[in-house]
PDB file of C-alpha atoms in Angstrom:
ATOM      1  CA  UNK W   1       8.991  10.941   0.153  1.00 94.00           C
ATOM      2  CA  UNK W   2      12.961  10.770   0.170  1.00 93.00           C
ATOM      3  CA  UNK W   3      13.191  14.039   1.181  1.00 93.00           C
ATOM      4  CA  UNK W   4      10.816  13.521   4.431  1.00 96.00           C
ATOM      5  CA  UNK W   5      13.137  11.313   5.402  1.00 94.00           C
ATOM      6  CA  UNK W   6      15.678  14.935   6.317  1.00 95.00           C
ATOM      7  CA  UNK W   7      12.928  15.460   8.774  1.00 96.00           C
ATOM      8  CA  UNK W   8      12.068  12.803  10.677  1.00 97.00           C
ATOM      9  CA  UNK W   9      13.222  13.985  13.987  1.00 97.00           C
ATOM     10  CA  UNK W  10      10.318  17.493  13.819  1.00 97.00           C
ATOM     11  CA  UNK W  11       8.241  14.938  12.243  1.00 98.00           C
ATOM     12  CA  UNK W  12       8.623  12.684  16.083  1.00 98.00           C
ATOM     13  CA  UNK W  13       9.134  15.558  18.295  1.00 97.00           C
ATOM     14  CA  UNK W  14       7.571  18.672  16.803  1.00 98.00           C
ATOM     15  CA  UNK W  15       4.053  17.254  15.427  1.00 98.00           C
ATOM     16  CA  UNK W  16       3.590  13.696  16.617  1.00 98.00           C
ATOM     17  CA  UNK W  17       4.441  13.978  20.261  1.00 98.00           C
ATOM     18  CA  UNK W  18       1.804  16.600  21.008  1.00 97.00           C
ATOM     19  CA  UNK W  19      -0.208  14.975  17.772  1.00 98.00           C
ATOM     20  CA  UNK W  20      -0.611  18.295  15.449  1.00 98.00           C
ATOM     21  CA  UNK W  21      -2.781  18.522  12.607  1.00 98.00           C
ATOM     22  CA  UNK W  22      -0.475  18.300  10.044  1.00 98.00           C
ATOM     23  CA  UNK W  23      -0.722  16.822   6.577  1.00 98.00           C
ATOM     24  CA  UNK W  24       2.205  15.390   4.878  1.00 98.00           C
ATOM     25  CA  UNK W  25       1.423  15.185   1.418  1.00 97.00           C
ATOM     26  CA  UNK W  26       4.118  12.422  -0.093  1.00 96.00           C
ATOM     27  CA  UNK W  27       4.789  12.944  -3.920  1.00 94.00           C
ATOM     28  CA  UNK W  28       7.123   9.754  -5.582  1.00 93.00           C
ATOM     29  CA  UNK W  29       6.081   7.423  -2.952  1.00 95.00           C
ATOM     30  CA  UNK W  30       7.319   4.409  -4.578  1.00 96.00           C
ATOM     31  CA  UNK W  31       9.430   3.574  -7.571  1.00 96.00           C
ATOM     32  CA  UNK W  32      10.603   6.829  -9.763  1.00 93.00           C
ATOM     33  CA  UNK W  33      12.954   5.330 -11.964  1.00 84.00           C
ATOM     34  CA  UNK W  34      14.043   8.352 -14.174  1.00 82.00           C
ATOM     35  CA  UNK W  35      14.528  10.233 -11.334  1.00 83.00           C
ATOM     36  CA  UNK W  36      17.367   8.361 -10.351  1.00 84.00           C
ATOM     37  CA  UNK W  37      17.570   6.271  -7.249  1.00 89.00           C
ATOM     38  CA  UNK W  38      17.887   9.417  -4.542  1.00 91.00           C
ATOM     39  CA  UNK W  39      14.255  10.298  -5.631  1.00 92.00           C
ATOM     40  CA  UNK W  40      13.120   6.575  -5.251  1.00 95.00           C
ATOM     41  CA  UNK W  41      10.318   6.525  -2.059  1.00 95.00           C
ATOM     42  CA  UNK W  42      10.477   2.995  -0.894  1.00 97.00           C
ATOM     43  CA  UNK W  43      11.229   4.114   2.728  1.00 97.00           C
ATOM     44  CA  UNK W  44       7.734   6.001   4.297  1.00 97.00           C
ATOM     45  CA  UNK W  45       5.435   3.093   4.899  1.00 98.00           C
ATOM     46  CA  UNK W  46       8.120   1.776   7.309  1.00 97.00           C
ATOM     47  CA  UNK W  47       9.153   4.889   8.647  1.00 97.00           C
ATOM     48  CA  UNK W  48       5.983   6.213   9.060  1.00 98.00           C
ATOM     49  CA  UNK W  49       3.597   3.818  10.287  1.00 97.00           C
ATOM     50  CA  UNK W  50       5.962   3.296  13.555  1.00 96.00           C
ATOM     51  CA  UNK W  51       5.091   6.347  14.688  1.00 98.00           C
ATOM     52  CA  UNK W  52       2.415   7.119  17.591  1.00 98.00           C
ATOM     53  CA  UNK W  53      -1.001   9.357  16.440  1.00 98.00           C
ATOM     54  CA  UNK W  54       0.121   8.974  12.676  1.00 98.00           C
ATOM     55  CA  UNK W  55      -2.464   8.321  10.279  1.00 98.00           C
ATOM     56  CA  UNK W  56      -0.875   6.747   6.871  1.00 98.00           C
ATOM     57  CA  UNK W  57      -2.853   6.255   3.959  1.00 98.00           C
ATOM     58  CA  UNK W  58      -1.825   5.546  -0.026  1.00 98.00           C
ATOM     59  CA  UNK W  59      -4.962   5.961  -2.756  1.00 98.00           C
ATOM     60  CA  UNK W  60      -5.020   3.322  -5.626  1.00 97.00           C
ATOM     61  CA  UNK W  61      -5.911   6.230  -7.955  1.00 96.00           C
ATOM     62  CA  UNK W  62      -6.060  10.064  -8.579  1.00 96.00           C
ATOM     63  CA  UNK W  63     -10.030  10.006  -7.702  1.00 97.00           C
ATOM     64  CA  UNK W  64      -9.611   7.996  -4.255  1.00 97.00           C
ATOM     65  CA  UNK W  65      -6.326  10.674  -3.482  1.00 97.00           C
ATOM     66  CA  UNK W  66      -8.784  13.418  -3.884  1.00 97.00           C
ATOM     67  CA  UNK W  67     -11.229  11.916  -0.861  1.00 98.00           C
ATOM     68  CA  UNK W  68      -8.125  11.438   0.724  1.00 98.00           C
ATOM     69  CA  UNK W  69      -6.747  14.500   0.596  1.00 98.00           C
ATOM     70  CA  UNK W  70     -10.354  15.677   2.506  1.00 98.00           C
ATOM     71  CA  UNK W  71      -9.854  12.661   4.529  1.00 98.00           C
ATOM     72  CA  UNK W  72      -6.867  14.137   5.657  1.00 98.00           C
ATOM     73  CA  UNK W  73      -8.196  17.913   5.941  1.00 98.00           C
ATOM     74  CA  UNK W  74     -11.153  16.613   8.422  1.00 97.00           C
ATOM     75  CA  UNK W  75      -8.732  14.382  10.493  1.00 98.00           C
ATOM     76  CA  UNK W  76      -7.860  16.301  13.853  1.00 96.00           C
ATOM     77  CA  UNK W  77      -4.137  15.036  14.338  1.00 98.00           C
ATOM     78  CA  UNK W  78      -1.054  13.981  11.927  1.00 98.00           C
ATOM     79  CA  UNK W  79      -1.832  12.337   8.571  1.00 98.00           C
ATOM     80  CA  UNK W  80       0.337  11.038   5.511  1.00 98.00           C
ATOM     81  CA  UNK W  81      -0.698  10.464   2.578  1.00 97.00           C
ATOM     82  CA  UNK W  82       1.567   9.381  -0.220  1.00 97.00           C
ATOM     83  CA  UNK W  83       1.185   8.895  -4.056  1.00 96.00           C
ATOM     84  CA  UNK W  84       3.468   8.135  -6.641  1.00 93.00           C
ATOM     85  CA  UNK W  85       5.063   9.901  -9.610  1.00 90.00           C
ATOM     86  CA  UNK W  86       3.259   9.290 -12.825  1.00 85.00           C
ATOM     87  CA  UNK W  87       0.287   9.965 -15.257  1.00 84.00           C
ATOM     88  CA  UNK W  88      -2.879   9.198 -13.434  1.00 86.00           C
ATOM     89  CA  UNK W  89      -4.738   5.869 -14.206  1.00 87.00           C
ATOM     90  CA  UNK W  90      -7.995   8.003 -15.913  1.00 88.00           C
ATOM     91  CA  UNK W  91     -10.344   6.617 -13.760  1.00 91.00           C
ATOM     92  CA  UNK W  92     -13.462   8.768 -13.132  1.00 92.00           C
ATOM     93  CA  UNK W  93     -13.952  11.242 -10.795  1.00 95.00           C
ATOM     94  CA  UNK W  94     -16.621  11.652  -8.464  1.00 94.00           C
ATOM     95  CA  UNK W  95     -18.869  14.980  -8.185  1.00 95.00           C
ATOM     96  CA  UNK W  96     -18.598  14.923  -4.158  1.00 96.00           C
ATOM     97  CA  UNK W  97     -15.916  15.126  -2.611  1.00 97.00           C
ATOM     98  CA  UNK W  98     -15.949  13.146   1.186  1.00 96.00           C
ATOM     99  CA  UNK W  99     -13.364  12.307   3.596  1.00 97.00           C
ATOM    100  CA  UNK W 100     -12.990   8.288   3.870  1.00 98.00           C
ATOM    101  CA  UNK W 101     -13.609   6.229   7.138  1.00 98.00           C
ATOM    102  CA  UNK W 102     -10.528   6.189   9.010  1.00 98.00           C
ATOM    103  CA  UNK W 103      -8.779   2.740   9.077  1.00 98.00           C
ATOM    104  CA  UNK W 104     -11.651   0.935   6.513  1.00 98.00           C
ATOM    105  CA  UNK W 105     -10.465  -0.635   3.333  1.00 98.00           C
ATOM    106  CA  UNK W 106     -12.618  -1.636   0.527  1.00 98.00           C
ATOM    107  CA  UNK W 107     -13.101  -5.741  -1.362  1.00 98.00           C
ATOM    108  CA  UNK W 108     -12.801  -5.062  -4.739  1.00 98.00           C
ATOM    109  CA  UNK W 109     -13.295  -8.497  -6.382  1.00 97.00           C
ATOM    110  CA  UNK W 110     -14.494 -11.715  -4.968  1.00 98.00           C
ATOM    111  CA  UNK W 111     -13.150 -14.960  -4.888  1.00 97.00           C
ATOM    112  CA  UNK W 112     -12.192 -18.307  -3.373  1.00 97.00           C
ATOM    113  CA  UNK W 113      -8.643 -19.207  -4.135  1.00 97.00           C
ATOM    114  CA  UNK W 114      -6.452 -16.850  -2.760  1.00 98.00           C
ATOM    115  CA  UNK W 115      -6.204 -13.412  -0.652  1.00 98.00           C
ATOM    116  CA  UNK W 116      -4.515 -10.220  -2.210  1.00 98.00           C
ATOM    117  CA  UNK W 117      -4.091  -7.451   0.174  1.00 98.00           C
ATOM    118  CA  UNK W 118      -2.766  -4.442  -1.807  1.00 98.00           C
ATOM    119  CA  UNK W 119      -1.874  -0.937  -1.009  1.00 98.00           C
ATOM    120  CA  UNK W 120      -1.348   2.461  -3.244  1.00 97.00           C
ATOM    121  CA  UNK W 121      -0.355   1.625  -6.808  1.00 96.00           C
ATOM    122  CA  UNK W 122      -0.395  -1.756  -6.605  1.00 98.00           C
ATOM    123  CA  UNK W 123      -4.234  -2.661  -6.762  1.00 98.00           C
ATOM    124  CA  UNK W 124      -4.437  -1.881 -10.000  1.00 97.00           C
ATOM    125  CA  UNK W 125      -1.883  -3.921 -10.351  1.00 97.00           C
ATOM    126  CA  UNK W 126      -3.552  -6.862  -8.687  1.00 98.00           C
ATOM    127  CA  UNK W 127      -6.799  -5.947 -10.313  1.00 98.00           C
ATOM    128  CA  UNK W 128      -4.714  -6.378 -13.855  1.00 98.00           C
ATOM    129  CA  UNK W 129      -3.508  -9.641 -11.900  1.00 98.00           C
ATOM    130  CA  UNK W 130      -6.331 -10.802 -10.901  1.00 98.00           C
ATOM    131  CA  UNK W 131      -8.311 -11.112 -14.716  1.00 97.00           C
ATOM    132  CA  UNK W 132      -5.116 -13.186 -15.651  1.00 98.00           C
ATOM    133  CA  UNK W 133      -5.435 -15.612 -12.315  1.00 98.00           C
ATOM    134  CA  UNK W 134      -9.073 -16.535 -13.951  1.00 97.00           C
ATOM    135  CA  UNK W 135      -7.873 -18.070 -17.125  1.00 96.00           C
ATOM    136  CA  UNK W 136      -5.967 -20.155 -14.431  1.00 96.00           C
ATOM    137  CA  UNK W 137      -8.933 -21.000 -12.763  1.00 96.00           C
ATOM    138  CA  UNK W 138      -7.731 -19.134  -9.803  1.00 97.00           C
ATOM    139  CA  UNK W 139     -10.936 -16.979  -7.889  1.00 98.00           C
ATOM    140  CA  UNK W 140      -8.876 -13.736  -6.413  1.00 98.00           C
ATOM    141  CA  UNK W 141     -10.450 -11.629  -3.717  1.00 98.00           C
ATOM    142  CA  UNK W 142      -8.839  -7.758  -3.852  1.00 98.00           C
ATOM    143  CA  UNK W 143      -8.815  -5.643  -1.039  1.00 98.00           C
ATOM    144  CA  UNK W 144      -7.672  -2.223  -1.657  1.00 98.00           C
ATOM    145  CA  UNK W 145      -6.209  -1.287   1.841  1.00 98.00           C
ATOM    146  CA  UNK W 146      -5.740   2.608   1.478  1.00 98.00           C
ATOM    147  CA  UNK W 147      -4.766   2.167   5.208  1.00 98.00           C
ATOM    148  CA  UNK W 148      -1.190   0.813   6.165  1.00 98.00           C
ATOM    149  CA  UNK W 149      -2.049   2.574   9.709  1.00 98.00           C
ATOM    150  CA  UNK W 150      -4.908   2.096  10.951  1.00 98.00           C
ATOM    151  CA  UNK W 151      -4.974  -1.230   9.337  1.00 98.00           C
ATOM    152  CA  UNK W 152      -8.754  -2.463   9.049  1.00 98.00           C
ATOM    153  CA  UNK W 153      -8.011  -5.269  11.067  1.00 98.00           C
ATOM    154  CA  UNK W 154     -11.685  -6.414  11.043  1.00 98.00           C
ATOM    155  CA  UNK W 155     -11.821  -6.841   7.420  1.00 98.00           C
ATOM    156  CA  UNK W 156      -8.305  -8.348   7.435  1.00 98.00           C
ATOM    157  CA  UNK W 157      -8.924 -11.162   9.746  1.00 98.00           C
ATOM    158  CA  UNK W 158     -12.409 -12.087   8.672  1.00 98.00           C
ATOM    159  CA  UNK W 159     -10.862 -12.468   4.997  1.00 98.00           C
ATOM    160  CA  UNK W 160      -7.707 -14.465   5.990  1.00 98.00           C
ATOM    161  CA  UNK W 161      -9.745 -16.972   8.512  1.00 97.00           C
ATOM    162  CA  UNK W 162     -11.726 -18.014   4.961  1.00 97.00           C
ATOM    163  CA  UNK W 163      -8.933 -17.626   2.005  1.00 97.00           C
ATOM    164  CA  UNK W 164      -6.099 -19.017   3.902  1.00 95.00           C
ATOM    165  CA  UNK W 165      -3.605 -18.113   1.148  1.00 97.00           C
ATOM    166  CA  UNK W 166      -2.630 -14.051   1.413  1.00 98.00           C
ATOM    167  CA  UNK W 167      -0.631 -12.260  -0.851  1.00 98.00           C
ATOM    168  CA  UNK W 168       0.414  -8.555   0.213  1.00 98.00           C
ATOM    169  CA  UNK W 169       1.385  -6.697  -2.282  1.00 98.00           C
ATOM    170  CA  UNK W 170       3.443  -3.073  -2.112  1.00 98.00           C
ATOM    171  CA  UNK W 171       5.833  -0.413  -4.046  1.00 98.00           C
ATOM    172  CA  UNK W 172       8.462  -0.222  -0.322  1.00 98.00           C
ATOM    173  CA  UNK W 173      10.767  -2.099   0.882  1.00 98.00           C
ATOM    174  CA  UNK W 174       9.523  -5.298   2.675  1.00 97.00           C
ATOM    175  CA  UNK W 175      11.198  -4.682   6.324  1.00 97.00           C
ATOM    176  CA  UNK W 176       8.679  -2.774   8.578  1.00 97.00           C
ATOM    177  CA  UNK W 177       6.174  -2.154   5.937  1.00 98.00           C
ATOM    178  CA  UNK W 178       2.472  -2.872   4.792  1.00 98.00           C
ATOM    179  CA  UNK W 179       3.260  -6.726   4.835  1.00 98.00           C
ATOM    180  CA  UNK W 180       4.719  -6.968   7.893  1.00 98.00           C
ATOM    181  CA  UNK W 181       1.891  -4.798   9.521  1.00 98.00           C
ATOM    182  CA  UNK W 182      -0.367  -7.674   8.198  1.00 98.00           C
ATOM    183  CA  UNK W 183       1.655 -10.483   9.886  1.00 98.00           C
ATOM    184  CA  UNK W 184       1.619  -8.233  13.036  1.00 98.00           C
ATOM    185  CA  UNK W 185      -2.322  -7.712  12.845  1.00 98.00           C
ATOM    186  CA  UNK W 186      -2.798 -11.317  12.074  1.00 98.00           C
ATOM    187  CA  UNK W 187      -0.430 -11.958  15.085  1.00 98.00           C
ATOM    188  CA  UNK W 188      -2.619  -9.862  17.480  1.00 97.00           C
ATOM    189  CA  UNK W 189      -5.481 -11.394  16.604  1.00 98.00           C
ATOM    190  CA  UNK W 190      -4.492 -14.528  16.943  1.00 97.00           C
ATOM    191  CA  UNK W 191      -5.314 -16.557  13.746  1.00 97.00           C
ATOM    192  CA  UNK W 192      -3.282 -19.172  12.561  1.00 96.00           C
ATOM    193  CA  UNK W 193      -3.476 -21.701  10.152  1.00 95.00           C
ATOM    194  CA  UNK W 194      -2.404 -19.377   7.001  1.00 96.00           C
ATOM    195  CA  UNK W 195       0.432 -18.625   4.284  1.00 96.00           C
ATOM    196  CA  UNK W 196       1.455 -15.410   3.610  1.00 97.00           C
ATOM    197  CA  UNK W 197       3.686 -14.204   1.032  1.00 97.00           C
ATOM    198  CA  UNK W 198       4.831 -10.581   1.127  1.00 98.00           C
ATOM    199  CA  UNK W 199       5.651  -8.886  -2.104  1.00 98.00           C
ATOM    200  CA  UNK W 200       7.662  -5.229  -2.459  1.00 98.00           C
ATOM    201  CA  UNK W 201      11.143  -4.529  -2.336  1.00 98.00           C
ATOM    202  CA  UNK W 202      14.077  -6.727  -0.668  1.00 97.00           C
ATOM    203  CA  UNK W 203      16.627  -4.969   1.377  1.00 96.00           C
ATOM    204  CA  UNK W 204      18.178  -2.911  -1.623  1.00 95.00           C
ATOM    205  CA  UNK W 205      18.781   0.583  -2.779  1.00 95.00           C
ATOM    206  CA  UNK W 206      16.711   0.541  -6.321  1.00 95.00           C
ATOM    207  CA  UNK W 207      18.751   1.814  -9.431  1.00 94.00           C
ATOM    208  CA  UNK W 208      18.059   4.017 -12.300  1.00 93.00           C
ATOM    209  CA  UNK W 209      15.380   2.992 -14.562  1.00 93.00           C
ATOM    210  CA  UNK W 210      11.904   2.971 -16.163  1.00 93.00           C
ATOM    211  CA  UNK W 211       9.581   2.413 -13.648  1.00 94.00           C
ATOM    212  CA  UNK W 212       7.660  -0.206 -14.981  1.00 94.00           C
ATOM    213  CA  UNK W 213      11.160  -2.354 -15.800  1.00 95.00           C
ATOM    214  CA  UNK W 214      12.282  -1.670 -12.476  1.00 96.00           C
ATOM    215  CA  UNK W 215       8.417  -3.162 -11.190  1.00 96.00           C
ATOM    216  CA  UNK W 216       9.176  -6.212 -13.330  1.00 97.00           C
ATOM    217  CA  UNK W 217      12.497  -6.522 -12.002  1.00 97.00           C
ATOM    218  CA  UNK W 218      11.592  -6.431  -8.469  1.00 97.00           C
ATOM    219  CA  UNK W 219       8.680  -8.321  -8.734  1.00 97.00           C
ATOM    220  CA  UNK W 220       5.522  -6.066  -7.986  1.00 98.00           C
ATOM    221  CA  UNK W 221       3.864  -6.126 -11.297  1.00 98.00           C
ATOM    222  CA  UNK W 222       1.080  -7.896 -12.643  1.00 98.00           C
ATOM    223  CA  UNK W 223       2.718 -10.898 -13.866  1.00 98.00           C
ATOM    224  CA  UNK W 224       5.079 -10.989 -10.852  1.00 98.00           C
ATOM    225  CA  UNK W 225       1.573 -10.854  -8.400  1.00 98.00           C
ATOM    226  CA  UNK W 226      -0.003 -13.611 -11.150  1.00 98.00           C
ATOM    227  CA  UNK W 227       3.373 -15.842 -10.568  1.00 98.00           C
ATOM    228  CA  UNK W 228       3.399 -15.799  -6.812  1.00 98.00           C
ATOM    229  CA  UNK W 229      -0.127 -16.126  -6.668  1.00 98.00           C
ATOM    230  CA  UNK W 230      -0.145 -19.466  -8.906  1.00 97.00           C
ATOM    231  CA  UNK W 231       2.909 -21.102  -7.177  1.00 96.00           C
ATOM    232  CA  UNK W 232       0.645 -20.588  -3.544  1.00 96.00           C
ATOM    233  CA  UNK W 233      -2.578 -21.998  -4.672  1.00 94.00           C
ATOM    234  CA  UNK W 234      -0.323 -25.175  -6.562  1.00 91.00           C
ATOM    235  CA  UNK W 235       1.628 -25.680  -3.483  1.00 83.00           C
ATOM    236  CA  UNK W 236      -1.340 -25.972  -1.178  1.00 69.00           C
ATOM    237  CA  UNK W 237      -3.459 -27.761  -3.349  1.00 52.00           C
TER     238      UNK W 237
END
C-alpha cells in the first residue's frame, strides 16, 4: 500500500486515463505495527477511490479476498484490492471460486438500534462488536461493504432511511476515505434526518507498535466500535 503511493502519477496517467485492466493487489493495507510506521497503509482508500474508472474493493477475510481476486481478474478496467498484513481469520473456504457483483455489499446481522457500515478488517471487528452491543440491549445491523468505490448506494440509503444512527467503521485515515464516501452518497441521495459517526484514523502518521494496541489506541477495535456505538443510541434515546 505505502509503496503505491511512489506511483501514483502511472497509476492516473498510464492505466486510469485510458482505463487498463490492471490489478493492484495491496498487501498491509491498514495498520502494520511491527513494520514500523513507513509500512503502515492508512493512505489507499483516499487516494484511490478519487480516481476515475477505479474499482476499489477490501475483503473482510482470506475466503471473500479469494472471490475478489476473480472479481478483479473478470473486471475489464482498473481494480484495487487491498488486504492487510496478518494471519488469516480461519474462516472457511468455499469450493467455487466466483467473481463478486461489482459495487454490492452484503447485511450480515440484523437489527434495530443502530447502523454499522464496515469495510476490510474491520467487520469482524464489528461482528465481535456487535455480540457485545446485545448484552446492552443494543440490535446492530452489519453491512460488510467490500466496496469503498462503487459504493452500493442502494443498500446504503435504504438502511440509513430506517436505522437513523450509522457508524462507519475503517483501518485509514478518516479524510477522503470510506466514511466520508458514505456522507457523500448519503448527500447525493438526498436523505437527511441521520447521525453519523465515522471511525478510522485522525489526521496522524501512526507509530511503531502491535497492531492490535495500536487498533485500541486509535479507536477501531471492538470495544472502541461497542463505545461509540452505545454513546449514539444513549444520546438519541
Amino acid at each position: 500500500s505505502t509503496f503505491l503511493q511512489r506511483a501514483y502519477d502511472q497509476i492516473v496517467h498510464d492505466v486510469c486515463l485510458d482505463a487498463h485492466h490492471v490489478i493492484f493487489a495491496l498487501d498491509r493495507g491498514g495498520i502494520v505495527g511491527d513494520d514500523g510506521p513507513t509500512h503502515n497503509g492508512l493512505l489507499d482508500l483516499s487516494y484511490l477511490r478519487s480516481l476515475p474508472n477505479m474499482v476499489v474493493m477490501a475483503p473482510k477475510d482470506e475466503n471473500e479476498l479469494r472471490h475478489m481476486m476473480a472479481t478483479a481478474l473478470n473486471h475489464n478496467g482498473p481494480i484495487a484490492l487491498r488486504y492487510p498484513r496478518g494471519n488469516c481469520e480461519g474462516v472457511q473456504l468455499d469450493k467455487k471460486i466466483q467473481p463478486l457483483p461489482i459495487g454490492k455489499g452484503e447485511v450480515l446481522q440484523m437489527g434495530d438500534d443502530i447502523l454499522i457500515l464496515a469495510i476490510g478488517r474491520m467487520v469482524n471487528e464489528a461482528l465481535v462488536a456487535c455480540k457485545t452491543l446485545l448484552e446492552h440491549n443494543i440490535g446492530a445491523t452489519i453491512v460488510n461493504c467490500r466496496f469503498i468505490k462503487p459504493l452500493d448506494t442502494a443498500l446504503i440509503g435504504s438502511l440509513v432511511e430506517k436505522i437513523p444512527h450509522v457508524l462507519t467503521v475503517e483501518e485509514n485515515v478518516i479524510n477522503g476515505g470510506f466514511g466520508s464516501a458514505v456522507l457523500e452518497c448519503l448527500n447525493d441521495l438526498g436523505i437527511s434526518g441521520y447521525s453519523l459517526r465515522r471511525l478510522g484514523i485522525p489526521d496522524t502518521f501512526v507509530e511503531h507498535g502491535p497492531q492490535a494496541l495500536l487498533r485500541a489506541k486509535y479507536g477501531i477495535d471492538a470495544p472502541s466500535i461497542v463505545d461509540a456505538a452505545i454513546k449514539m443510541v444513549e444520546k438519541g434515546a
